[in-house]
mmCIF file of C-alpha atoms and ligand atoms in Angstrom:
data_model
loop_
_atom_site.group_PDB
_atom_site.id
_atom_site.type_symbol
_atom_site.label_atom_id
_atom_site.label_comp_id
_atom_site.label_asym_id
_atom_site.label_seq_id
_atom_site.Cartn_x
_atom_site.Cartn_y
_atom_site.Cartn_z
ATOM 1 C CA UNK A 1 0.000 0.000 0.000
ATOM 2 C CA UNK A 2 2.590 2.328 0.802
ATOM 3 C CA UNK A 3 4.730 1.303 -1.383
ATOM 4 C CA UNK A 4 2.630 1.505 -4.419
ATOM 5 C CA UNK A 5 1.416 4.906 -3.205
ATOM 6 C CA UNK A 6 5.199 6.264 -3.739
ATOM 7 C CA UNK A 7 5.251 4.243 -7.193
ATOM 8 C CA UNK A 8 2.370 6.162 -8.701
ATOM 9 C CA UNK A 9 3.814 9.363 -7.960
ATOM 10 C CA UNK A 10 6.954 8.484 -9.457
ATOM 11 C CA UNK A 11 5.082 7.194 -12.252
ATOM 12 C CA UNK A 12 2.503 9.740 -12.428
ATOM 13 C CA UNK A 13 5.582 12.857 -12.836
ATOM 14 C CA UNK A 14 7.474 10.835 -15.045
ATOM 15 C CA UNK A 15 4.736 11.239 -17.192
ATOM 16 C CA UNK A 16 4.092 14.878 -16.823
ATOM 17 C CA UNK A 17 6.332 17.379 -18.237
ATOM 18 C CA UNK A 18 9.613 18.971 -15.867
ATOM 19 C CA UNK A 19 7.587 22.168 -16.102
ATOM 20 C CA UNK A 20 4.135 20.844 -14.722
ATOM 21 C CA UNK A 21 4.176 21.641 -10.897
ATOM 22 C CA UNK A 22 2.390 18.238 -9.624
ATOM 23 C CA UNK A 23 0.039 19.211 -6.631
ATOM 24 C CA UNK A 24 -1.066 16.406 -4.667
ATOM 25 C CA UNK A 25 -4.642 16.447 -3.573
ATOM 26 C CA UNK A 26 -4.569 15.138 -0.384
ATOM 27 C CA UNK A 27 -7.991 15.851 1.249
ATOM 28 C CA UNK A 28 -9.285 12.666 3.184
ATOM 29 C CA UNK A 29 -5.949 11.858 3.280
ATOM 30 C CA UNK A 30 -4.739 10.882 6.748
ATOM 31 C CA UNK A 31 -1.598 12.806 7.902
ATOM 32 C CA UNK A 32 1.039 9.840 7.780
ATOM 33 C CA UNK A 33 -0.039 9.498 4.276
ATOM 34 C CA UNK A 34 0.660 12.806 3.225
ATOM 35 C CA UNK A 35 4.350 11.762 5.142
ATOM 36 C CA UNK A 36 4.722 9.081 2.312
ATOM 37 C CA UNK A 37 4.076 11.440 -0.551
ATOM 38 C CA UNK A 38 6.740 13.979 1.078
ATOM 39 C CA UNK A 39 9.138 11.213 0.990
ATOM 40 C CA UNK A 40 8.271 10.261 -2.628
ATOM 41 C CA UNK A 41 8.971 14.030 -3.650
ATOM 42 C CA UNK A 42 5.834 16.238 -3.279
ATOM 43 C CA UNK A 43 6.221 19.644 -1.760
ATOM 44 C CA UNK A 44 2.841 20.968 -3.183
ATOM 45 C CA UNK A 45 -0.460 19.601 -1.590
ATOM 46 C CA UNK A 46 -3.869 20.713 -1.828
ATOM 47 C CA UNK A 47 -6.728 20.524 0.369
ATOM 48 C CA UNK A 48 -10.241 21.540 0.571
ATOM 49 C CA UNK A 49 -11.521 22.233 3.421
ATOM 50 C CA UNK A 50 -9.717 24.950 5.745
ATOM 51 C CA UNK A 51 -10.867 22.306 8.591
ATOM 52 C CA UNK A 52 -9.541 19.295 8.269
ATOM 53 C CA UNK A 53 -6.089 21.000 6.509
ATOM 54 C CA UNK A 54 -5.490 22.707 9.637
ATOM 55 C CA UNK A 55 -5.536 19.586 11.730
ATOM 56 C CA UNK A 56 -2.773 17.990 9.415
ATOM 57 C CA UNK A 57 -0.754 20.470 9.134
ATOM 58 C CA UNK A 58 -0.407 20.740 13.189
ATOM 59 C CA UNK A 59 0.594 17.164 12.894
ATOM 60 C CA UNK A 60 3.408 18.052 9.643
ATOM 61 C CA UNK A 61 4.633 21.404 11.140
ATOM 62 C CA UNK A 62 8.330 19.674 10.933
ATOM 63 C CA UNK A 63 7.841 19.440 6.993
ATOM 64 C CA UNK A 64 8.582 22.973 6.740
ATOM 65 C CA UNK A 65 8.767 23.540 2.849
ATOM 66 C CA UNK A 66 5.252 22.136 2.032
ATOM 67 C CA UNK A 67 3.222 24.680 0.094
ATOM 68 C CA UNK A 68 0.074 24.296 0.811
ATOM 69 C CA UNK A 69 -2.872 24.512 -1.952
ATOM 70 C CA UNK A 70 -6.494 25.690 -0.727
ATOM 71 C CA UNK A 71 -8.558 23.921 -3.939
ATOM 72 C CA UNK A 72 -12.724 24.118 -2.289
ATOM 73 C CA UNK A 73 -15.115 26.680 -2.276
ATOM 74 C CA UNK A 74 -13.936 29.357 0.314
ATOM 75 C CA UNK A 75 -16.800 30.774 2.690
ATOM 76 C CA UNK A 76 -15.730 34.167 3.889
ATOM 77 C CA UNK A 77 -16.304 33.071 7.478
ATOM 78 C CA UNK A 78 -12.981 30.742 6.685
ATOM 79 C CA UNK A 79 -11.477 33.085 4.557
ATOM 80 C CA UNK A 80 -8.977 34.274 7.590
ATOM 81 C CA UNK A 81 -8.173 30.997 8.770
ATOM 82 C CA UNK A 82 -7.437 30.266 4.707
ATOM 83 C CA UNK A 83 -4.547 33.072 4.528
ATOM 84 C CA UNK A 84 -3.180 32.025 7.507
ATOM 85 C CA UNK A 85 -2.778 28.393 6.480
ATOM 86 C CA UNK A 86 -2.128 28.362 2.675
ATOM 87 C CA UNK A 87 -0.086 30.159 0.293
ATOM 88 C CA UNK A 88 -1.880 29.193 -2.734
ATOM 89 C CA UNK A 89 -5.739 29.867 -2.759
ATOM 90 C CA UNK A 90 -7.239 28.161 -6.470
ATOM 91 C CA UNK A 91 -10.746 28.435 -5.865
ATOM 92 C CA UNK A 92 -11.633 32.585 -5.564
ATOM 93 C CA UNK A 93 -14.737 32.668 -7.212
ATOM 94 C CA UNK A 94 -16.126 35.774 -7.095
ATOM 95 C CA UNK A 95 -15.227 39.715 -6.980
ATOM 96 C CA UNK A 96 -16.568 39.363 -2.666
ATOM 97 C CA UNK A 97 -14.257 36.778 -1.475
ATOM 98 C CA UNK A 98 -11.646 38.408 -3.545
ATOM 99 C CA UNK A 99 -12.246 41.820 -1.937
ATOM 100 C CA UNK A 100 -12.442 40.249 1.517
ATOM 101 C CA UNK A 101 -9.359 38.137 0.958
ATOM 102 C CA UNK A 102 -7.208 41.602 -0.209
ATOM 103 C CA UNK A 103 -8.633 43.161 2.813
ATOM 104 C CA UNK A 104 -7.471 40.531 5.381
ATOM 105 C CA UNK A 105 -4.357 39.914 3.554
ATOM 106 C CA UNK A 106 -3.499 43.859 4.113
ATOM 107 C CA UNK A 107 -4.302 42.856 7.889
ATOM 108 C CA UNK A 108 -2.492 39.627 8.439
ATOM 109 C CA UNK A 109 0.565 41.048 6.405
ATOM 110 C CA UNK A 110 0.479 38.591 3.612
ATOM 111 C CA UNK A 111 0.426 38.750 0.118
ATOM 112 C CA UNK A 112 -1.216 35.210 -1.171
ATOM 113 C CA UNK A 113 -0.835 33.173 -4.455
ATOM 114 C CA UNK A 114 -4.204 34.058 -6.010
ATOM 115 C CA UNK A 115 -6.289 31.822 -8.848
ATOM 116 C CA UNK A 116 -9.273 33.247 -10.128
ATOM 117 C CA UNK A 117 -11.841 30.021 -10.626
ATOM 118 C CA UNK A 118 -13.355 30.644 -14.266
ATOM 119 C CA UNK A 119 -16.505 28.052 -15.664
ATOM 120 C CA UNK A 120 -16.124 28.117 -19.700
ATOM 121 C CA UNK A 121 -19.237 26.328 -19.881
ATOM 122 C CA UNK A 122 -22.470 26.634 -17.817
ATOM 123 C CA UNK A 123 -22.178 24.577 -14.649
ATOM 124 C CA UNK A 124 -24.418 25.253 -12.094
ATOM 125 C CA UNK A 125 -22.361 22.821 -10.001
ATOM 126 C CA UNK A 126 -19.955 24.706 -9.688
ATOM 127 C CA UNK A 127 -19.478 28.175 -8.618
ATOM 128 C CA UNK A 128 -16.627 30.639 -10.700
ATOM 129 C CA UNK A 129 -16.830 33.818 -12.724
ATOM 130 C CA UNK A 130 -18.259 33.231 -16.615
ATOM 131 C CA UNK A 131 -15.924 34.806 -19.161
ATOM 132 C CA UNK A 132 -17.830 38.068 -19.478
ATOM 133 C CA UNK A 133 -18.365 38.560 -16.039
ATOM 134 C CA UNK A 134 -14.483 37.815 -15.164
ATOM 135 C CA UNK A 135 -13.668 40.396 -18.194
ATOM 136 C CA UNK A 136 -15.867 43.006 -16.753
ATOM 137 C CA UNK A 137 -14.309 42.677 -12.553
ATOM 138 C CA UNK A 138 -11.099 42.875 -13.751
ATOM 139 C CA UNK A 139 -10.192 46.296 -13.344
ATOM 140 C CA UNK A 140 -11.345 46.189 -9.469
ATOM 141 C CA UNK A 141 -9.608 43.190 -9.379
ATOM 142 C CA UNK A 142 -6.485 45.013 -10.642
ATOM 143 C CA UNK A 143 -6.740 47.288 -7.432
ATOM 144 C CA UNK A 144 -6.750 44.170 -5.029
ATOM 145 C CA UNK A 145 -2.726 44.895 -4.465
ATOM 146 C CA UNK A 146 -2.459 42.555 -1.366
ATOM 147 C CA UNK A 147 -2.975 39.493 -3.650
ATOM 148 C CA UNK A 148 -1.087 38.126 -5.918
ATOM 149 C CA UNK A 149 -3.435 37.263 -8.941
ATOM 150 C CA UNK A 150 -1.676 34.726 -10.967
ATOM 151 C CA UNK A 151 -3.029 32.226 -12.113
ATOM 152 C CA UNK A 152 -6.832 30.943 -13.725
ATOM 153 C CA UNK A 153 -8.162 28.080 -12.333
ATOM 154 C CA UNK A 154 -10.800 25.913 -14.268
ATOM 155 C CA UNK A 155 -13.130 22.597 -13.694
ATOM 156 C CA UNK A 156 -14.709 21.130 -16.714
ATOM 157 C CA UNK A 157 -18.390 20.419 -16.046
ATOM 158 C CA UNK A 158 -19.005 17.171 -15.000
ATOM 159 C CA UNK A 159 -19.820 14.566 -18.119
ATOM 160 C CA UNK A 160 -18.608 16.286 -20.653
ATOM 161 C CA UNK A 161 -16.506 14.322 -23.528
ATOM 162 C CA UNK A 162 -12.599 14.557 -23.837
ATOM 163 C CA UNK A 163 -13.258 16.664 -27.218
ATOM 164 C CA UNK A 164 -15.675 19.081 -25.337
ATOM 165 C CA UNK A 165 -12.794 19.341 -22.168
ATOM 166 C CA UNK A 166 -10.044 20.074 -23.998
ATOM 167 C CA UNK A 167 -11.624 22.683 -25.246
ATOM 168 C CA UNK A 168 -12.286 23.949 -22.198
ATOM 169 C CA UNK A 169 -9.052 23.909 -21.151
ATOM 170 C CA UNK A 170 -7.967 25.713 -24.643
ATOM 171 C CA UNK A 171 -10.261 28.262 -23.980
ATOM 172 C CA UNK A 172 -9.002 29.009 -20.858
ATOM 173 C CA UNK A 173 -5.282 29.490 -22.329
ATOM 174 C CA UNK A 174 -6.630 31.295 -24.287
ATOM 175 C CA UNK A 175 -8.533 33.441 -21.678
ATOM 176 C CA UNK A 176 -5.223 33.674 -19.613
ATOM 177 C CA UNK A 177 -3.555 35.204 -22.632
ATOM 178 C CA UNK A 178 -6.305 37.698 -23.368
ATOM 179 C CA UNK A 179 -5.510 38.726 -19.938
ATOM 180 C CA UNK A 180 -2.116 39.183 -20.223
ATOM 181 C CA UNK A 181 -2.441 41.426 -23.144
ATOM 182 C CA UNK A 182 -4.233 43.782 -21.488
ATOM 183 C CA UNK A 183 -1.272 44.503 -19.554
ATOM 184 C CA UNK A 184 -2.681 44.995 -15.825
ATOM 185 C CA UNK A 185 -0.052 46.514 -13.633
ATOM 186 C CA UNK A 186 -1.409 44.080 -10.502
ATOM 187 C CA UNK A 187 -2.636 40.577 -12.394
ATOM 188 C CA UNK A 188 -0.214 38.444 -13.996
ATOM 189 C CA UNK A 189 -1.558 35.471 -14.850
ATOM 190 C CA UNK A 190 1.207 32.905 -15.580
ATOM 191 C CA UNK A 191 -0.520 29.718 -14.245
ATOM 192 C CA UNK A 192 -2.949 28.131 -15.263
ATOM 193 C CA UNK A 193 -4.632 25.507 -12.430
ATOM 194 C CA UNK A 194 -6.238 22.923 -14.842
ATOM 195 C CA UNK A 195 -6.509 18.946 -14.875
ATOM 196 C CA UNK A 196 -7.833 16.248 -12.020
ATOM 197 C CA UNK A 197 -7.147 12.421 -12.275
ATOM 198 C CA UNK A 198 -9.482 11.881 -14.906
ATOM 199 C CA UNK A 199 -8.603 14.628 -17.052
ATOM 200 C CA UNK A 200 -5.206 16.034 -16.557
ATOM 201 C CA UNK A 201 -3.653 14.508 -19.938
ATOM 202 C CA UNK A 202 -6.007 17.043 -21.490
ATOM 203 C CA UNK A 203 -4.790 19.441 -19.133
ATOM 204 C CA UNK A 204 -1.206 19.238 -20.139
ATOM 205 C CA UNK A 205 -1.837 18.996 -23.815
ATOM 206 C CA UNK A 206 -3.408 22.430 -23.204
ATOM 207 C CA UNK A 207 -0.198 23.944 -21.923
ATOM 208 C CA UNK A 208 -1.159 23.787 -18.001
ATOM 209 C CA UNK A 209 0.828 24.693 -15.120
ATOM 210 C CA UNK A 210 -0.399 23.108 -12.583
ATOM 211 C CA UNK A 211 -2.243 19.365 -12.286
ATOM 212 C CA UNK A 212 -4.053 19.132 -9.172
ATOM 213 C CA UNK A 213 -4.342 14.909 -8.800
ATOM 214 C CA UNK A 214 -6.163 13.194 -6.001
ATOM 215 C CA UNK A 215 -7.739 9.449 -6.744
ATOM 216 C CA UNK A 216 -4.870 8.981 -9.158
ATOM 217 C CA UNK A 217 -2.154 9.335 -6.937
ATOM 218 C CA UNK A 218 -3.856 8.437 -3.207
ATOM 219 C CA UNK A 219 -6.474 5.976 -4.296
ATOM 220 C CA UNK A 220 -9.925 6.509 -3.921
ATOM 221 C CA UNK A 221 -11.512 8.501 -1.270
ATOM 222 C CA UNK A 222 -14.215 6.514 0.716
HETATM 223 C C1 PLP B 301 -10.863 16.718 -5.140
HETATM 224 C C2 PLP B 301 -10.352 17.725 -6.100
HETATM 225 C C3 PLP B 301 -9.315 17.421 -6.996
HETATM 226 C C4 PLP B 301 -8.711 16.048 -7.119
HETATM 227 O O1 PLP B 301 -9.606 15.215 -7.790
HETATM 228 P P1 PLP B 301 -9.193 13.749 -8.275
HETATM 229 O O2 PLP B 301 -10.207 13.428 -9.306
HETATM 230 O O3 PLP B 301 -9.250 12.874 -7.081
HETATM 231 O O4 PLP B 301 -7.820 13.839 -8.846
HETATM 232 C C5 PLP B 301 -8.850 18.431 -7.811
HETATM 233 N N1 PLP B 301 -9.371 19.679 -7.773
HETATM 234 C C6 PLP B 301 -10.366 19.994 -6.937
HETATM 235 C C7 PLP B 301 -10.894 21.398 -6.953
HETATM 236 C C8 PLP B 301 -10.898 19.037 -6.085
HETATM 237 O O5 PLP B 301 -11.905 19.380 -5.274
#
């Protein structure tokens, strides 16, 4: 068991390219897990709830250059516990939490790894900005100086074929480079957050930056 969770990682970034950063989702995952992937290589893990990463992390504190990931939906009510815990927050999903996360930041002195969550496609699954609606926030976005906007984050909707997701993850390239040529002097979007276990091949032929990989490396979660 152990063993075979260190030979899928291996495995698993063999087959992903040097420059893919490889973030183990390890949500459900029990502490002395995580351990095993640390010893197999990962620095990067992700987690979803601000919960049940804080817990872990008390238990990991001598594992000192783990990044941590925040990958769920972020209720404001966690969003202060969130900045203190991660350095990477994927999942901001709207203009509020954005605004409430610059505004803390500015308090607790940090300046956090920012993706903006985007849905290409109607999902009502999910939350995220739609294209327009991410076009039109930008500029107040731009003015949000205690974060560091870098990246677009995306999650195909459930269902969908390989054809229809790689689009999706095409599109938002695409979207990321849009961005970019619009020259903000705060958002710089060089990362692009794209691709779980069932889908990150797609990902990478899209030109992601990130993978974030759960079942595929840990098993499934019960
Ligand atoms: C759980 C989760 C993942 C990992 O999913 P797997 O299919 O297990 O690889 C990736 N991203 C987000 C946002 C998740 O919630």
């Amino acid at each position: 068991m152990n063993s075979s969770i260190s030979e899928r990682i291996v495995h698993i970034r063999s087959l992903l390219p040097s420059s893919v950063r490889l973030i183990a989702v390890s949500k459900t995952v029990p502490a002395e897990v995580i351990r095993i992937a640390y010893a197999a290589g990962i620095r990067d893990f992700g987690e979803s709830r601000v919960q049940e990463a804080a817990r872990k992390q008390a238990e990991l504190q001598d594992l000192s250059d783990i990044t941590w990931h925040f990958i769920g939906h972020l209720q404001s009510n966690k969003a202060k516990k969130a900045l203190e815990q991660f350095q990477w927050i994927h999942s901001v999903d709207n203009l509020q939490l954005a605004q409430r996360l610059n505004q803390l930041a500015h308090q607790l002195g940090v300046s956090p790894q920012i993706c903006l969550q985007v849905k290409i496609l109607p999902d009502l699954n999910k939350s995220g900005w739609s294209v327009p609606e991410l076009l039109a926030d930008l500029p107040v976005l731009n003015q949000y100086k205690n974060l560091q906007i870098q990246g677009l984050m995306t999650i195909p909707p459930l269902g969908i074929d390989e054809a229809a997701t790689l689009k999706v993850f095409n599109t938002t390239r695409e979207l990321a480079k849009t961005i970019g040529d619009q020259n903000w002097s705060h958002i710089d979007i060089q990362h692009l957050s794209m691709g779980m276990s069932g889908d990150y091949q797609l990902a990478v032929q899209a030109g992601t930056t990130m993978v974030r990989l759960g079942t595929i490396l840990f098993g499934e979660r019960s």
